[in-house]
Each structure stands twice: as structure tokens, then as C-alpha cells.
């Protein structure tokens, strides 16, 4: 298998309000791979996701990120998105008054413009919506609703994956997509995600619990603690972690 | 001190103007109008043009716009243009019964009064006073209180023409009635018109009012509209304000609702110089429900001041007010919304929100939502915000590849969407949505004419 | 309203005002009426320096040119300012500040009010300045506070002992020209408290002033001035009561607070002036101007008020947020029962950058009471990143009362975020039923619900006061159901 390098994170440091959260992250992600990032609350998982997506409340204080060979830092969030980075939000934002159709059509056409492709016709777009909704088993009324407004927790998370299906990212970062979901909703989301796995894309799955990884099986598992990746391994690491708890990592780390 | 004496001069000027022209006014109008003129004038002499010393007019300098030199005429002036050549509403599927007012006078491209299928009567107010004096006596000046507001007094003292809409008992028409108020003059002009809308028991009507200026002159309009919504009647009233930036407008509307009636009063303000909109609503019959809405988009040095007053006089009524504003450049805005729940008005539900977005540091907004409640079994709330676009929402949109400019536009559009979505005339809503989008993109900024139609007129 | 609730209403409206007793004292009083001569005599009685008399006369002359404010949502009968006694002091030995020298009748009075002036008996952690009618009777712990550099004294003493501080700060926040009642107070104020916390000092105990009106036909015009120097902290409490009298009495006070860089001042009030009887006869007219200025960066002023008394209340404790990152807070519970009227709220004037303000107002109306919230939030042009959040709730008990909300929001800076929310509702029947179903009677349930409703504000009071305020709320409203 040809390992084409997609994402390189080198000694990444980031802070918020002067407090350093990420203290030197190193991570390499190749095409076709699924990486799971696990860690206790406050270890910096969501910060890492936000920094990758370009959230400006965090200040990058050191290190580099390359995405498809290009430096990512300094790139506006929307350019990152158009280049193929997708962030599945832990807390998807409600935007009253903006319909899902309008929202998605704008997003797709902005991406196509960036890639020098013609705008998608209305009928092609609606067909795409229909296909993806079917794929994600999404209620067809969703399209006429405002973005995430009045959605249940499960609906919001499914809506994130639906958007991922629409936008077909190179790299999807799913930030605690499992949080707040019951087991059925979790399965539905996982099935959706698995359908989107391809040899030419990659995923970073951020989770606190191992159970999501029963359904989205990772190639690599990394454990984040206090702003650093303290352990990496294959999927068995997740089970080990589940068994021994995060204290095990913390203790081991201190030794 | 100087402003006070200016106001004094102004009040005296307008009073003199009345007495100098009283005979002409009376001889050319029906007794319905004439009978109230002396009392209205007396009241005007007491009240005068409202200035900033009045709590309700704190945010807007009304005497100032009256003091700028404008030509005032009693009789109708000949229009030197063929209005129908200039104006044709270009909303493709908007199928309406049209009434045209030019500078406050009924424009006779149609019969002065038309009886539509189903018995609806529309046309000129002056003509209605001649043909239906009893009907007018029943409603004219019954809702507009000239003893409380100098501008209403002034309008009542000089009332001559305007639009008249009568929807008899049980009548209904899906076709909207469209009133187009055109300002078109070879010189700067002061305009007043007096309008009456009567929707009787179980009747239904949709009214669309469009205010446009077709020439770039300075205008000042002082209009009063009385609206009666009878038992079980239903009225949708939409007002689009789109005049040039030299046009100042004071528009006062009185909505009187009877038992189980339902009314929507929605004002969309896209352009204008100084605008003051007063909407007084009285819920006078149990089970009545009212929505008073407004959206304004202002830039340059435009100023818009919305005043609403909802009077819950009886039990079991519902009112909802929502006003939204976006202010750019040095635009200034004000909102005052008062809800009064009288002691007997139990089981009232009254809600009010006013949200505003300031896009620049020079824009300014003041807002005064007010609740005055004398009954205990009620649900009332109000809320007001002044702020910017939600940074989290902008980031969410950016993270989906949408540029910051486009994200801001989308959010501003979404901000106004709630108000636009209440427009029940589909083609109008779609067209207005498009206009708002264009307005937000800055594509309508130079227009000093009706954007609903041709651009070649200006 | 259903019939079987009427006895409960009656019980409430006929409740006794437990602080309504009169102390029999000989008074040293000036004759009724207000003119320059009276002011000179008043000043002389207080042994005041010439400059203070000058201020009084200037204020008086200005007051004569002023008109009564009429914008408040209040119905106030015409007040005859010549029919009021402007100075009345318990005629005991000249106050010496020594406990042994205080008239035993006065001690008894304050004991009865729950404010023992004997330092041995006093609540731990509290120092008290007790003011009866026009003069301060006793200030406790004055000496021990002085050890750490804190000045806590009656205003009259401070005028004599710390003239430089008084001249520097008095009128700097509320100038005599500010409003009608401020001008009146500046002309005739009799006593009050002065607090000065020097740089870096955290005041080790709660400071409090207890105001008591005793004499008939007397107006009380006190003045409080609190100055917190750089990094200083103080929590100050104010309590008030008056005897039951058929005639209305006037109270027009001024409170000024100055907070320098990094200083914090908490000002709490439990106002329980005599509210008048169930027919609206008698009671105190409470017209108060309270204002603080956050002069320095990161300074903070916090107002907390529980207003249950007075026939008419007109007061707007305000914050001028001049220093960058300064903070203003206003927490209020106002109860109007029977014929009481209140028009109260706050002003938050944002001038400095990154200034924050919070307003939480809980109005409770019962009987024929009228309760208005009136507040202004102004964000000035240069107040970058100003934030305000206001929440004003009104609760109605009974169908003859009124609750009104009049916020004014003026924003002149685009980076501001100002949010105002208000709700008005009656007490929830489902909540009462839920309590009933758990075996709690309606009266207790209302007390619980109202206290829950006011919790956010009561929590801001120092512990001892919070308990007192909670009881007061319960007494004011017990059983009052609509």
C-alpha cells in the first residue's frame, strides 16, 4: 500500500488567554487511515481539532502543520475547509433562519469555485442532497429546517455526518461525535461514517470513550494527556485504556 | 432655547397656513373631514409638532425635518409626468388590485372608487367621503387620536385625500390590494395623506403598501392610516418603505381590532432619509391576536425610529412584536415598544423582541422596550439586544468553506429572515427577500427610485 | 380570584409593621420650614466649618430654581416643603461617641430593632453607625478600625475631622445640581456615614449604618460617602425603619461611592421604612440618589437592595464605569404591597474599555402595589467591548397590582453586546399545587416560591442580612395570592 502523507503535525503548541493547552503535538496521518485520539477531559483533544480547523480563539505558539504538503497555519478556516478539512463539531451551532439547503448549497459552490469547477445546478444539487440523505438515513424534512435549530442532540450529530457526506472531505476530524448519543444513535452515526471511508481520505476520530471505536475501527490510537501525545498504538490500546482507565496513563507518564 | 423658538415659529407657520386656506379646504372637501378640522386644529395649536422634549420623540428631531424649506400646497398639483409610463410594479407574479397615490392624492388612472367582485370597495378617500358619508362617519378619526399627537392633529386638520379600502362583512379576496405611494415632483414637497381600511366581520384582506420616490427631490410625508379589523376578520398589512435618502417620512397607523380578529402589520424599511413609524394597536375584543413586525436596513446617515404601542384592553388577547435592525455606516436607529395590559385584560399574552446589529462604530442604536402591566394572570415578556454577528456562527460557516464576507451576509440575511418569513403574499416575500439580499450586498445603495421596477427613471 | 383565598389576603394586608413603635424622647428640633436662616441654624448646630455652610446655601439656592421630576411611574401627592422639620435630634447629652454616654432610651430602641450598640453584644464581624433622625447616635468599633487606617464615622464628625477628604469627594459623584432631591439633600443633610478605606486594605468587618426615623413631621436627609483607595475592599450595609405615623414623612438621601484602581465596594440595603397602612395612609416617601463611580481600572461596585418598605420609593443606584475593565452590578428585589409604589432600577454608564455590567431585578407586586423597573444602559463611543446583561422579572400576586418595566438602552459602540430580558408572570399555580401535593400549605408555598424567585439577589447579601431579608420578604407577602 502506498502511504501518501496527508497531514503532518510537528511540535504543535497552542494557547488560549495565555494558557498553553497543546504542549508539542506530533502526528502523521496518511491517506486511507483512521486515527483515534483519546484522552481525559481537559487534555486538549478539542483544542487540537479546533486548531486544525483554524479557530482563532486559540493562538498557535509553536510548531507547524502541513496538509497535502502545504503549510496550514495562517490559512483562513474556510480555505482549510475548501482544501478538504472537515470538522464535525462537538456542539454544532444553531443558526436560526438559515435553511440547510441554502447553507449546504453555499458551502458546496464555494468549494467548487475554489477548485475551479462550475457551480452545481439546482437540480444536480437537490439530487445530491437526496442521495446523501438516503445514505445517511436522514429525515427529508431536514432540508427545509434551519441549521441545527431545534434539532435533538442525535439529529445534530447526524447532521454533521450528513454535511461530511455532502462535502466529501480529504480529512474529517470528528470531535466527540459520540458524546450525548445513545447506543442506537451512535450506531447510526458510525454506519454513516464507515460508508464514507475511502482509500483516498482519512479521519481523526476524537473520543473520550472506547465504545465508539467498536463501530469505527481505527488503524491507530493515540492518547493525549496534558497537551501531549503520551502513547500511540493500534486499536488494542483503546481496550487497554478502557480496562485500566486514564489514571494509568497519567501515572505511567509521571514515572 | 433656540430650538424651542424654532418650533414655535414652525407651529405658528402651520397654524397660519391652516387659517389662510381654511375656506379652500372646506369648500373642496366633504363634511366628514370638515367637521373635525376645527377641533383638530385647536389640538394642534396646543400640541404643536412634537420635539425631543417629549419622552416619545426623544430619539428623533421632528421639527428639524419640518423646518427644511418645502413647498406646501392645499389643492392637488398637476403631475408633469405620465406616472403609468414610469411606474409598473415588476414583481412578475404579483397579481394585485392596484391603487396609486401620487404625492398623497389618488391618481386617476382608474375610477375613483371601484367595486370589486365580492363587494370590496377600493379607491380614493376623498371620493369615499362623498359617496359613503355614513360609513366614513362610523370609522373616520375613531381610532386616530388627534388630541394626543400633534402630527395626527395636523393630518386631521388638513385631511383631503388618501386611500380607502372597504371589505364588507364576510367578503374575502385572495388577490392582495396594493397601494403604491409615489412621490414625484419637480420641486421639494410636503405631502400628507389620510387612509382608512375597514375590514368588517368575518372578512379577509391582504394589503401591500409600497412607498417610493420617483424623483430625487426632498419630500416630507406625514401620513395617518386608520385600520379597523372587525370581529373574526383577518388582515395582513405589509408596508415597504423605499424612498430616496432625501425623503423624510412620518407614518402613523392605528390598528383597532375586535373580537377574535387577527392582524399582521409588517413594515420593511430599505431606504429613506429620516423615518418615524408609529403603530398604535388596540385589542378591543376578546380573542384578538396581533403581530406587529418590522425590519430595517440602514446605512449612510439614515435614521429610523419605530414606535409601537399595543393596548390590551380586554382579556384573552395575544400580541407579538418583533423588530429587527441592521445599522451600517453612520446610521442611527431607535425603537420604543410599549405594551399596556389593562386591569381587566386577564389571560393576556404579550411578547416583544427588538434585536439590532451594529456593523460599524459610528452606527448608533437606542432601544426602549416597555411593559406596563395591571393584570396578574398574564404572560408577558420583552427582550432587546444590541450587538454584532455571532462569532461562533461565522466560524461554523467558515469551517464549511464559506468566505467571511459570504458568512456575514448569510447571517445578516438570516437575521432578517424571521420578519420576511411572515409575509404571506408569496411573490412579494420572494421579491423582498431578494431585495434584502441585494441591499445587504450593497447593490441597492444608489437607488433613489423604486427598485421594484425600472432603473431608467432616475 | 376565588373566595376562600380572601382571608389570606386580609391577613397579609393587615399584617403588623413590627418596627412601628415610637420612642419617647425629648427632641432638640428646629422649627418647621425651609429657608436660608434654617440652614444657617442647622449648620451652626452641627458646628460646621464655613465652607460646608457655603455648599449648603449654594445647593439651596439652586434647589429653589428646580422643578419636581415627574417622569417616574408614581403618583405622589404634593409635598409641602415648608411643613417639614429639617433638624431634629434626640436631646440627650451631646454625643461623645462613648457607649456609656448614650441615652439608655436610645440604646433600648436600637436593642428593640435588633441593633445592639454595645460592642460586646454585637453580631461578630459588624461595625454599626446608628443614626436617629438627624444625628448619628453611636458608631461602634470606630477605634479598632482606625488601627488599620480605616475611617468609619458619622458624616458630621468627618466634616470636622477629615475636611480634606470630604471636600475632595463630597459631591464628586452626585453634584448638588444632579436632581431635585439631590439639591434638597445637599442643602439640608443632617448626618450619615463616612467610610474611607486606605490603599491596599481589606476592611476586616462588615460596616453598616442603621437609619431610624423617630420624631414626627421630620424629614431625614442623610448622606453617605464611601471612598475605596487603590486595591481596597469594603462591604457596607444599610438598614432603615421608622415608626407608624399617619402622616407621610420624607426621606431624601444621597450615597456616593468612589472606587479607585482595583478597589471593590459592595453596598447592600435592606430598606424597611414604614410603608403606610393598608389604606395607604402614612408611610415614608423614599427619594434617594445613589451613585458610584469606578474611577480606576479593574474597580468594581456592586449594589444589592431589598426594598420592602416605604410608601413611595424613587431610587436608582447607579454605576459610572470610567476605569477600563471596571465592573458594575445591580441586584434588586423590590416588593410593593397594599398601596405601596416603587419606581426603582439602575443606570450603568459604560465609559472605559472592557467594562462589564450585570443587572438583575426582581419585582414583586401584591395588593394594590405598583412596581416599576426603570434602568438605563449606555455604552459610550469609546467603551470598546462593553458588555451588559440585564434580567428584569416581575411577579404579580393578586389582580389589582401593577408591574412595569422601562429599560433604556443606548449603544454608541459597535463592539458592545447589550442584552435585556424581561418577563412578567403570576405565581405558578402548578408550582403551588406541586407544593400542596407534598403537604406544604399555600402560604408557605408562596413564601418558598417568592424566596426562590428572589434567591439570585438574596444570595448577594452578607449572610446575616440575607436571613433577615428572607424573613422580611416572607412577612411582606405571606399568603398573598392571586
Short mmCIF file of N, CA and C in Angstrom, two decimals, chain C residues 33-40 53-66 81-82 86 176-177 180 182-188:
data_model
loop_
_atom_site.label_atom_id
_atom_site.label_comp_id
_atom_site.label_asym_id
_atom_site.label_seq_id
_atom_site.Cartn_x
_atom_site.Cartn_y
_atom_site.Cartn_z
N UNK C 33 -40.09 74.21 58.34
CA UNK C 33 -39.89 75.16 57.27
C UNK C 33 -38.46 75.18 56.76
N UNK C 34 -38.31 75.73 55.56
CA UNK C 34 -37.01 75.72 54.91
C UNK C 34 -36.71 77.09 54.33
N UNK C 35 -35.63 77.68 54.83
CA UNK C 35 -35.13 78.93 54.27
C UNK C 35 -33.66 79.05 54.65
N UNK C 36 -33.02 80.11 54.22
CA UNK C 36 -31.58 80.22 54.45
C UNK C 36 -31.25 80.28 55.93
N UNK C 37 -32.17 80.87 56.67
CA UNK C 37 -31.95 81.01 58.10
C UNK C 37 -31.91 79.64 58.77
N UNK C 38 -32.88 78.79 58.41
CA UNK C 38 -32.92 77.43 58.95
C UNK C 38 -31.61 76.69 58.63
N UNK C 39 -31.16 76.87 57.41
CA UNK C 39 -29.93 76.18 57.01
C UNK C 39 -28.74 76.67 57.83
N UNK C 40 -28.69 77.97 58.07
CA UNK C 40 -27.60 78.51 58.90
C UNK C 40 -27.66 77.94 60.31
N UNK C 53 -21.21 75.31 55.09
CA UNK C 53 -22.41 76.15 55.02
C UNK C 53 -22.55 76.75 53.61
N UNK C 54 -21.41 77.14 53.05
CA UNK C 54 -21.42 77.68 51.68
C UNK C 54 -22.04 76.69 50.70
N UNK C 55 -21.59 75.42 50.81
CA UNK C 55 -22.12 74.37 49.92
C UNK C 55 -23.62 74.25 50.10
N UNK C 56 -24.04 74.23 51.36
CA UNK C 56 -25.47 74.09 51.64
C UNK C 56 -26.28 75.23 51.01
N UNK C 57 -25.79 76.43 51.16
CA UNK C 57 -26.56 77.57 50.66
C UNK C 57 -26.60 77.59 49.13
N UNK C 58 -25.46 77.23 48.52
CA UNK C 58 -25.43 77.16 47.06
C UNK C 58 -26.47 76.15 46.56
N UNK C 59 -26.47 74.99 47.23
CA UNK C 59 -27.41 73.93 46.84
C UNK C 59 -28.85 74.40 47.03
N UNK C 60 -29.09 75.07 48.15
CA UNK C 60 -30.44 75.55 48.44
C UNK C 60 -30.92 76.53 47.38
N UNK C 61 -30.04 77.46 47.02
CA UNK C 61 -30.43 78.47 46.02
C UNK C 61 -30.71 77.79 44.68
N UNK C 62 -29.93 76.78 44.38
CA UNK C 62 -30.16 76.08 43.12
C UNK C 62 -31.47 75.29 43.17
N UNK C 63 -31.71 74.68 44.33
CA UNK C 63 -32.93 73.87 44.50
C UNK C 63 -34.18 74.71 44.24
N UNK C 64 -34.13 75.99 44.69
CA UNK C 64 -35.28 76.87 44.51
C UNK C 64 -35.66 77.04 43.04
N UNK C 65 -34.67 76.87 42.14
CA UNK C 65 -34.93 77.06 40.71
C UNK C 65 -35.40 75.77 40.03
N UNK C 66 -35.40 74.66 40.78
CA UNK C 66 -35.63 73.37 40.13
C UNK C 66 -37.10 72.96 40.17
N UNK C 81 -42.95 71.54 51.35
CA UNK C 81 -41.60 71.52 51.91
C UNK C 81 -41.44 72.48 53.08
N UNK C 82 -42.45 73.35 53.29
CA UNK C 82 -42.38 74.24 54.45
C UNK C 82 -43.02 73.60 55.67
N UNK C 86 -36.58 70.09 59.50
CA UNK C 86 -35.35 69.67 58.82
C UNK C 86 -34.23 69.27 59.78
N UNK C 176 -24.66 68.67 43.54
CA UNK C 176 -25.96 69.12 44.05
C UNK C 176 -26.93 69.48 42.94
N UNK C 177 -26.37 69.76 41.76
CA UNK C 177 -27.24 70.09 40.63
C UNK C 177 -27.89 68.87 39.99
N UNK C 180 -33.54 67.23 41.71
CA UNK C 180 -34.30 67.96 42.71
C UNK C 180 -33.99 67.51 44.14
N UNK C 182 -31.48 65.63 45.16
CA UNK C 182 -30.06 65.74 45.48
C UNK C 182 -29.74 67.17 45.93
N UNK C 183 -30.35 68.14 45.28
CA UNK C 183 -30.13 69.54 45.66
C UNK C 183 -30.69 69.79 47.06
N UNK C 184 -31.89 69.24 47.30
CA UNK C 184 -32.51 69.40 48.61
C UNK C 184 -31.63 68.79 49.69
N UNK C 185 -31.17 67.57 49.44
CA UNK C 185 -30.32 66.90 50.41
C UNK C 185 -29.04 67.70 50.67
N UNK C 186 -28.43 68.16 49.58
CA UNK C 186 -27.17 68.89 49.74
C UNK C 186 -27.37 70.14 50.59
N UNK C 187 -28.57 70.70 50.57
CA UNK C 187 -28.84 71.90 51.37
C UNK C 187 -29.08 71.56 52.83
N UNK C 188 -29.76 70.47 53.10
CA UNK C 188 -30.22 70.24 54.47
C UNK C 188 -29.77 68.94 55.11
#
